[in-house]
Short mmCIF file of C-alpha atoms in Angstrom, two decimals:
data_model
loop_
_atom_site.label_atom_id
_atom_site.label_comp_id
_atom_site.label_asym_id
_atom_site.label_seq_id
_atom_site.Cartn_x
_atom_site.Cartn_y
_atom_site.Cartn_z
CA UNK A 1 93.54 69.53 81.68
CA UNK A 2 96.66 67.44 81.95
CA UNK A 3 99.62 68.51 83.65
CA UNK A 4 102.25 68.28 86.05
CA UNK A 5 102.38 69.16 89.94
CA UNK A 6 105.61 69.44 92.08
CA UNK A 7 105.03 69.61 96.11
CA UNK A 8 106.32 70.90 97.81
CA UNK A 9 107.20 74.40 96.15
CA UNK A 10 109.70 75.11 98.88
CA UNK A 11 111.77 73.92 101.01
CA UNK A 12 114.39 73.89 104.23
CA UNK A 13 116.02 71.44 105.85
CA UNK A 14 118.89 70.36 107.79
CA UNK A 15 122.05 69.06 106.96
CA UNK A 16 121.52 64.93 107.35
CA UNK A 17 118.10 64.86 106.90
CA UNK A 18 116.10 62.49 104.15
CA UNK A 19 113.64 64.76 102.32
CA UNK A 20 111.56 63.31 99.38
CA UNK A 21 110.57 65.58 96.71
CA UNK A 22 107.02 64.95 94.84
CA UNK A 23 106.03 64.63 91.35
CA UNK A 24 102.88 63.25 89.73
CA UNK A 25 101.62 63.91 86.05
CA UNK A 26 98.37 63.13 84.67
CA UNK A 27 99.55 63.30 80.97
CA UNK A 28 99.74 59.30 81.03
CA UNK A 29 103.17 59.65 80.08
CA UNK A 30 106.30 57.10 80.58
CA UNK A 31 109.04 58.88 80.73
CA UNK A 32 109.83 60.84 83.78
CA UNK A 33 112.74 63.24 84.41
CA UNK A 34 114.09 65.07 87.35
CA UNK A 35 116.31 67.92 86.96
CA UNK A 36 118.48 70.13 88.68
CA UNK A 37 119.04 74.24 88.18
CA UNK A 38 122.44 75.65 89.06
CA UNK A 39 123.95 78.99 87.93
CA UNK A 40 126.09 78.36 85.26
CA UNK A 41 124.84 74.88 84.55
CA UNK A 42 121.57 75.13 83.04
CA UNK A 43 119.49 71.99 83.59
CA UNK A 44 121.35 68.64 85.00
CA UNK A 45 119.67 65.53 84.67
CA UNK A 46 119.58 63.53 88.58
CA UNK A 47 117.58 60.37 87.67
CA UNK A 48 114.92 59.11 84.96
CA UNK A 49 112.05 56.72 83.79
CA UNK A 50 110.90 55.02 80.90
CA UNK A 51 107.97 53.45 83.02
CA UNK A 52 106.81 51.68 86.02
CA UNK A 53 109.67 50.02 87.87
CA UNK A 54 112.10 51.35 85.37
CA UNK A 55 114.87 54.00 86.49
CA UNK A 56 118.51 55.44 85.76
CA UNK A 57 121.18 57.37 86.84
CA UNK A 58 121.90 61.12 85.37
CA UNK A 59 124.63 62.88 85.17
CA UNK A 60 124.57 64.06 88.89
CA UNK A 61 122.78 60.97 90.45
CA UNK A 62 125.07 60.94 93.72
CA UNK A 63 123.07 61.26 96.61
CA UNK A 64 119.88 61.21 95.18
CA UNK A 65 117.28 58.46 94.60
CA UNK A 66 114.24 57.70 92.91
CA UNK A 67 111.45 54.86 92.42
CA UNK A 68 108.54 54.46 89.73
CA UNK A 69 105.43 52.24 91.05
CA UNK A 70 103.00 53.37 88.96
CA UNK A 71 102.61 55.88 85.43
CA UNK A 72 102.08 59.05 87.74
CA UNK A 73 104.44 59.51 90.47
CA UNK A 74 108.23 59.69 90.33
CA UNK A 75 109.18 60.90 93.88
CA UNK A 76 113.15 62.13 94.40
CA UNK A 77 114.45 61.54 97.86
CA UNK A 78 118.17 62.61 98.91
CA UNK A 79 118.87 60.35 101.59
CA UNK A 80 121.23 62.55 104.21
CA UNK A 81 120.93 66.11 102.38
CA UNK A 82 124.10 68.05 102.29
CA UNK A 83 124.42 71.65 101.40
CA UNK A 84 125.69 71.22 97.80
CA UNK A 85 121.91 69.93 97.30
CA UNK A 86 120.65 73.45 97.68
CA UNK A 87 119.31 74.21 94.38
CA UNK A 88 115.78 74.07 92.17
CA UNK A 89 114.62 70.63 91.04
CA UNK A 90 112.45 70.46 88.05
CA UNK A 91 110.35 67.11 87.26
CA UNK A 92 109.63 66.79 83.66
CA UNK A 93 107.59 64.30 81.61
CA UNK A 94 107.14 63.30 77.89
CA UNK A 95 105.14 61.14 76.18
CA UNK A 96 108.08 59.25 74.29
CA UNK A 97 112.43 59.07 75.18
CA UNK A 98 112.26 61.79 71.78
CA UNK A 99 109.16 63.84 72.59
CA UNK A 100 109.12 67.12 73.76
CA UNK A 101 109.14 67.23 77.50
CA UNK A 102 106.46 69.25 79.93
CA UNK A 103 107.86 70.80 82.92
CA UNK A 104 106.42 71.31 86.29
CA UNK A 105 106.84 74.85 88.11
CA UNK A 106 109.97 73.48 90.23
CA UNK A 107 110.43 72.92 94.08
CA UNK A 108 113.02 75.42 95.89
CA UNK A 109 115.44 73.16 98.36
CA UNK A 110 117.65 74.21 100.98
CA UNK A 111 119.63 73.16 103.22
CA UNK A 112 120.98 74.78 105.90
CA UNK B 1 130.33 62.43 76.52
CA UNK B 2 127.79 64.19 74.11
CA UNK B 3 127.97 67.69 74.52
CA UNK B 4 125.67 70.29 73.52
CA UNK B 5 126.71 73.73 74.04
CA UNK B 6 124.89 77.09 73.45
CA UNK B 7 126.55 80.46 72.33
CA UNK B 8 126.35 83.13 73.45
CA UNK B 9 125.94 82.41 77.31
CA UNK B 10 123.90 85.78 77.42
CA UNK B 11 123.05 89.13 74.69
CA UNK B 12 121.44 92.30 76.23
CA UNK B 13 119.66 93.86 72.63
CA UNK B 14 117.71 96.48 72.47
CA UNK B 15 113.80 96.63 71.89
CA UNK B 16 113.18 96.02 67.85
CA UNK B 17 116.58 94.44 67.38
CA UNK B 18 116.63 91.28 65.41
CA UNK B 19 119.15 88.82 67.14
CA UNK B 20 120.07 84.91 67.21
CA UNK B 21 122.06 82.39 68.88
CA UNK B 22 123.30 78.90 67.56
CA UNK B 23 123.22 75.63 69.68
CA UNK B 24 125.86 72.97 68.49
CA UNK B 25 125.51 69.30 69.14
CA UNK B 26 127.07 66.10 67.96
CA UNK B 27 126.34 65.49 64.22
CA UNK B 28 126.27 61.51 64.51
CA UNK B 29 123.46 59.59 66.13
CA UNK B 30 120.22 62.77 65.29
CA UNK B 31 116.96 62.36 66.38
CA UNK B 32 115.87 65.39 66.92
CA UNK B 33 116.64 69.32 68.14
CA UNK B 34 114.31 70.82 70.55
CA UNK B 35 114.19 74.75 71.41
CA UNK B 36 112.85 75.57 74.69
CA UNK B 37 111.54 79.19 76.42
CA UNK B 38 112.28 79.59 79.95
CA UNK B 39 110.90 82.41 81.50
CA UNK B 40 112.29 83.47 84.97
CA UNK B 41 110.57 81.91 87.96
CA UNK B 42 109.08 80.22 85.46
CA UNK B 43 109.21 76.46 83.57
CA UNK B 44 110.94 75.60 80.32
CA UNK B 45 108.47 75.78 77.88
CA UNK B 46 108.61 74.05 74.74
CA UNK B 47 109.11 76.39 71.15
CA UNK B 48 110.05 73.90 69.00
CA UNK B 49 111.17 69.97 68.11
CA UNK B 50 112.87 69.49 64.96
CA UNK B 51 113.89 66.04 63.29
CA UNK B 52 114.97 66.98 59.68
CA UNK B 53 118.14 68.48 58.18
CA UNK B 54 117.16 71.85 56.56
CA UNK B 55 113.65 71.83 59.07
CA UNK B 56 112.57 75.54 59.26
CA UNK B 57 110.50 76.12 62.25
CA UNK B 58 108.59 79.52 62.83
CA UNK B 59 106.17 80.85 66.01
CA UNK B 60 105.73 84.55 65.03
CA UNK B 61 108.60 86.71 65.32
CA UNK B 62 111.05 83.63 66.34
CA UNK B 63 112.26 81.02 63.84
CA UNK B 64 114.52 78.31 64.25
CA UNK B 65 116.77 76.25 61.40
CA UNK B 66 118.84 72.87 61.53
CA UNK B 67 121.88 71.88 60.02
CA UNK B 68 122.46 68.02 61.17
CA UNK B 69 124.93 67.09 59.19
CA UNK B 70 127.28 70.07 60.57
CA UNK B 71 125.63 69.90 63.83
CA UNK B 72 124.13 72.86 64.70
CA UNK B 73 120.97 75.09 64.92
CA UNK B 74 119.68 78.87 64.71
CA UNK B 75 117.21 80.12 66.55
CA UNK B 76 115.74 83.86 65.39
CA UNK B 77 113.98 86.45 67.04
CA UNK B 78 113.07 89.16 64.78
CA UNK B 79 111.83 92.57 65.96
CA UNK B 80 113.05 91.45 70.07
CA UNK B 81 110.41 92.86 72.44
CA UNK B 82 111.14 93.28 76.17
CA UNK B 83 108.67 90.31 76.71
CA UNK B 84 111.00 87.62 74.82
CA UNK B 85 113.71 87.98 77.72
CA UNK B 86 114.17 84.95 79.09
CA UNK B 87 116.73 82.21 78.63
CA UNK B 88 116.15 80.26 75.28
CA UNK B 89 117.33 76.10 75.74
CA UNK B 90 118.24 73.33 73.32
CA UNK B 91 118.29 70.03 73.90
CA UNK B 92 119.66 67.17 71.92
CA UNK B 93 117.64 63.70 71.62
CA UNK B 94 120.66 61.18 70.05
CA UNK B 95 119.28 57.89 68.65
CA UNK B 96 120.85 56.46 72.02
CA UNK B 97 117.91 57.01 73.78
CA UNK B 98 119.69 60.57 75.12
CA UNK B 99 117.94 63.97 75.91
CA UNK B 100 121.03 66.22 76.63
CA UNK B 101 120.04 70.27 77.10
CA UNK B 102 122.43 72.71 76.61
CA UNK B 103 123.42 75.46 79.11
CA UNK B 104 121.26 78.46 77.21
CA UNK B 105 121.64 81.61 75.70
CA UNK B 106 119.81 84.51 78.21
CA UNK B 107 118.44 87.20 76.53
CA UNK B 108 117.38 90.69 77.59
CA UNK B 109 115.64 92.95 75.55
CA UNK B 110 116.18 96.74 76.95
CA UNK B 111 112.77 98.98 76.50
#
């Protein structure tokens, strides 16, 4: 069965540290979306991709990065984490920009 | 800035209690109105997508309507069971390539 696999599940690390946060999918699908989950903000969109070597800024893209080299993988790296990046991340896929979109079971970061 | 905002933020009801909650989202530029399910510790789950005004969507005891042209939808639970707690999503798809999700409505259904 397709789906969609988040590693790893949790996470700690220090303040100034790069830590890269994988995602891979095996629905075949473009677009891929990474998400954050803070109280009182729902879901907040960090960076997305409409397909290999294609990606753009959310709404909270500061601090964050991502690359697409191929259909499955969109990994999310924060280059020098900071405390304010404690928080779930979801990555999310779908098979068009309008299609519903299939969630993976989120990584728990934090940084100390 | 498209906004699309959810109301109310949370509703305790009580098991058998019918109960629904209204997302509202820019009326210019539809695509489509998606409902999720998010369960906690869990992922967003997807209830329902819905493209046309006056679209009537049902999954059991939970329906969902849309208005486009006022900019906003219903979702329904009918009969709430303890089981349907969880925090219900919408999310927006404009025909600027955005996918905007509201906040959510949590729900808890006392036994």
């Amino acid at each position: 069965d397709a789906e969609i696999t988040q590693s790893p599940r949790h996470k700690i690390t220090e303040t100034g540290r790069q830590v890269t946060l994988a995602c891979h999918q095996t629905w075949n699908h473009n677009n891929m979306f990474w998400y954050r989950q803070d109280l009182g903000h729902g879901l907040r969109l960090i960076h997305y991709s409409y397909g290999v070597q294609d990606t753009n800024k959310g709404e909270v893209s500061d601090g964050y990065s991502v690359s697409r080299s191929n259909t499955e993988d969109l990994p999310l790296t924060l280059e020098s984490a900071a405390s304010s990046q404690t928080s779930v991340y979801f990555c999310a896929s779908s098979e068009s920009w309008r299609d519903e979109q299939f969630f993976g079971p989120g990584t728990r970061l934090t940084v100390l | 800035i498209l906004n699309v905002e959810q109301s109310p933020q949370s509703l305790h009801v009580q098991e058998g209690d019918s109960t629904n909650f209204t997302c509202s989202f820019p009326s210019s530029n539809f695509y489509a109105l998606h409902w999720y399910r998010w369960e906690t510790a869990k992922s967003p789950e997807a209830l329902f997508v819905m493209t046309l005004n006056g679209d009537e969507k049902k999954k059991g005891r939970i329906s969902a309507t849309l208005n486009t042209k006022e900019g906003y939808s219903y979702l329904y639970i009918k009969g709430s069971q303890p089981e349907d707690s969880a925090t219900y999503l919408c999310a927006f798809t404009s025909g600027t390539y955005k996918y905007i999700f509201g906040t959510g409505t949590r729900l808890k259904v006392l036994a």
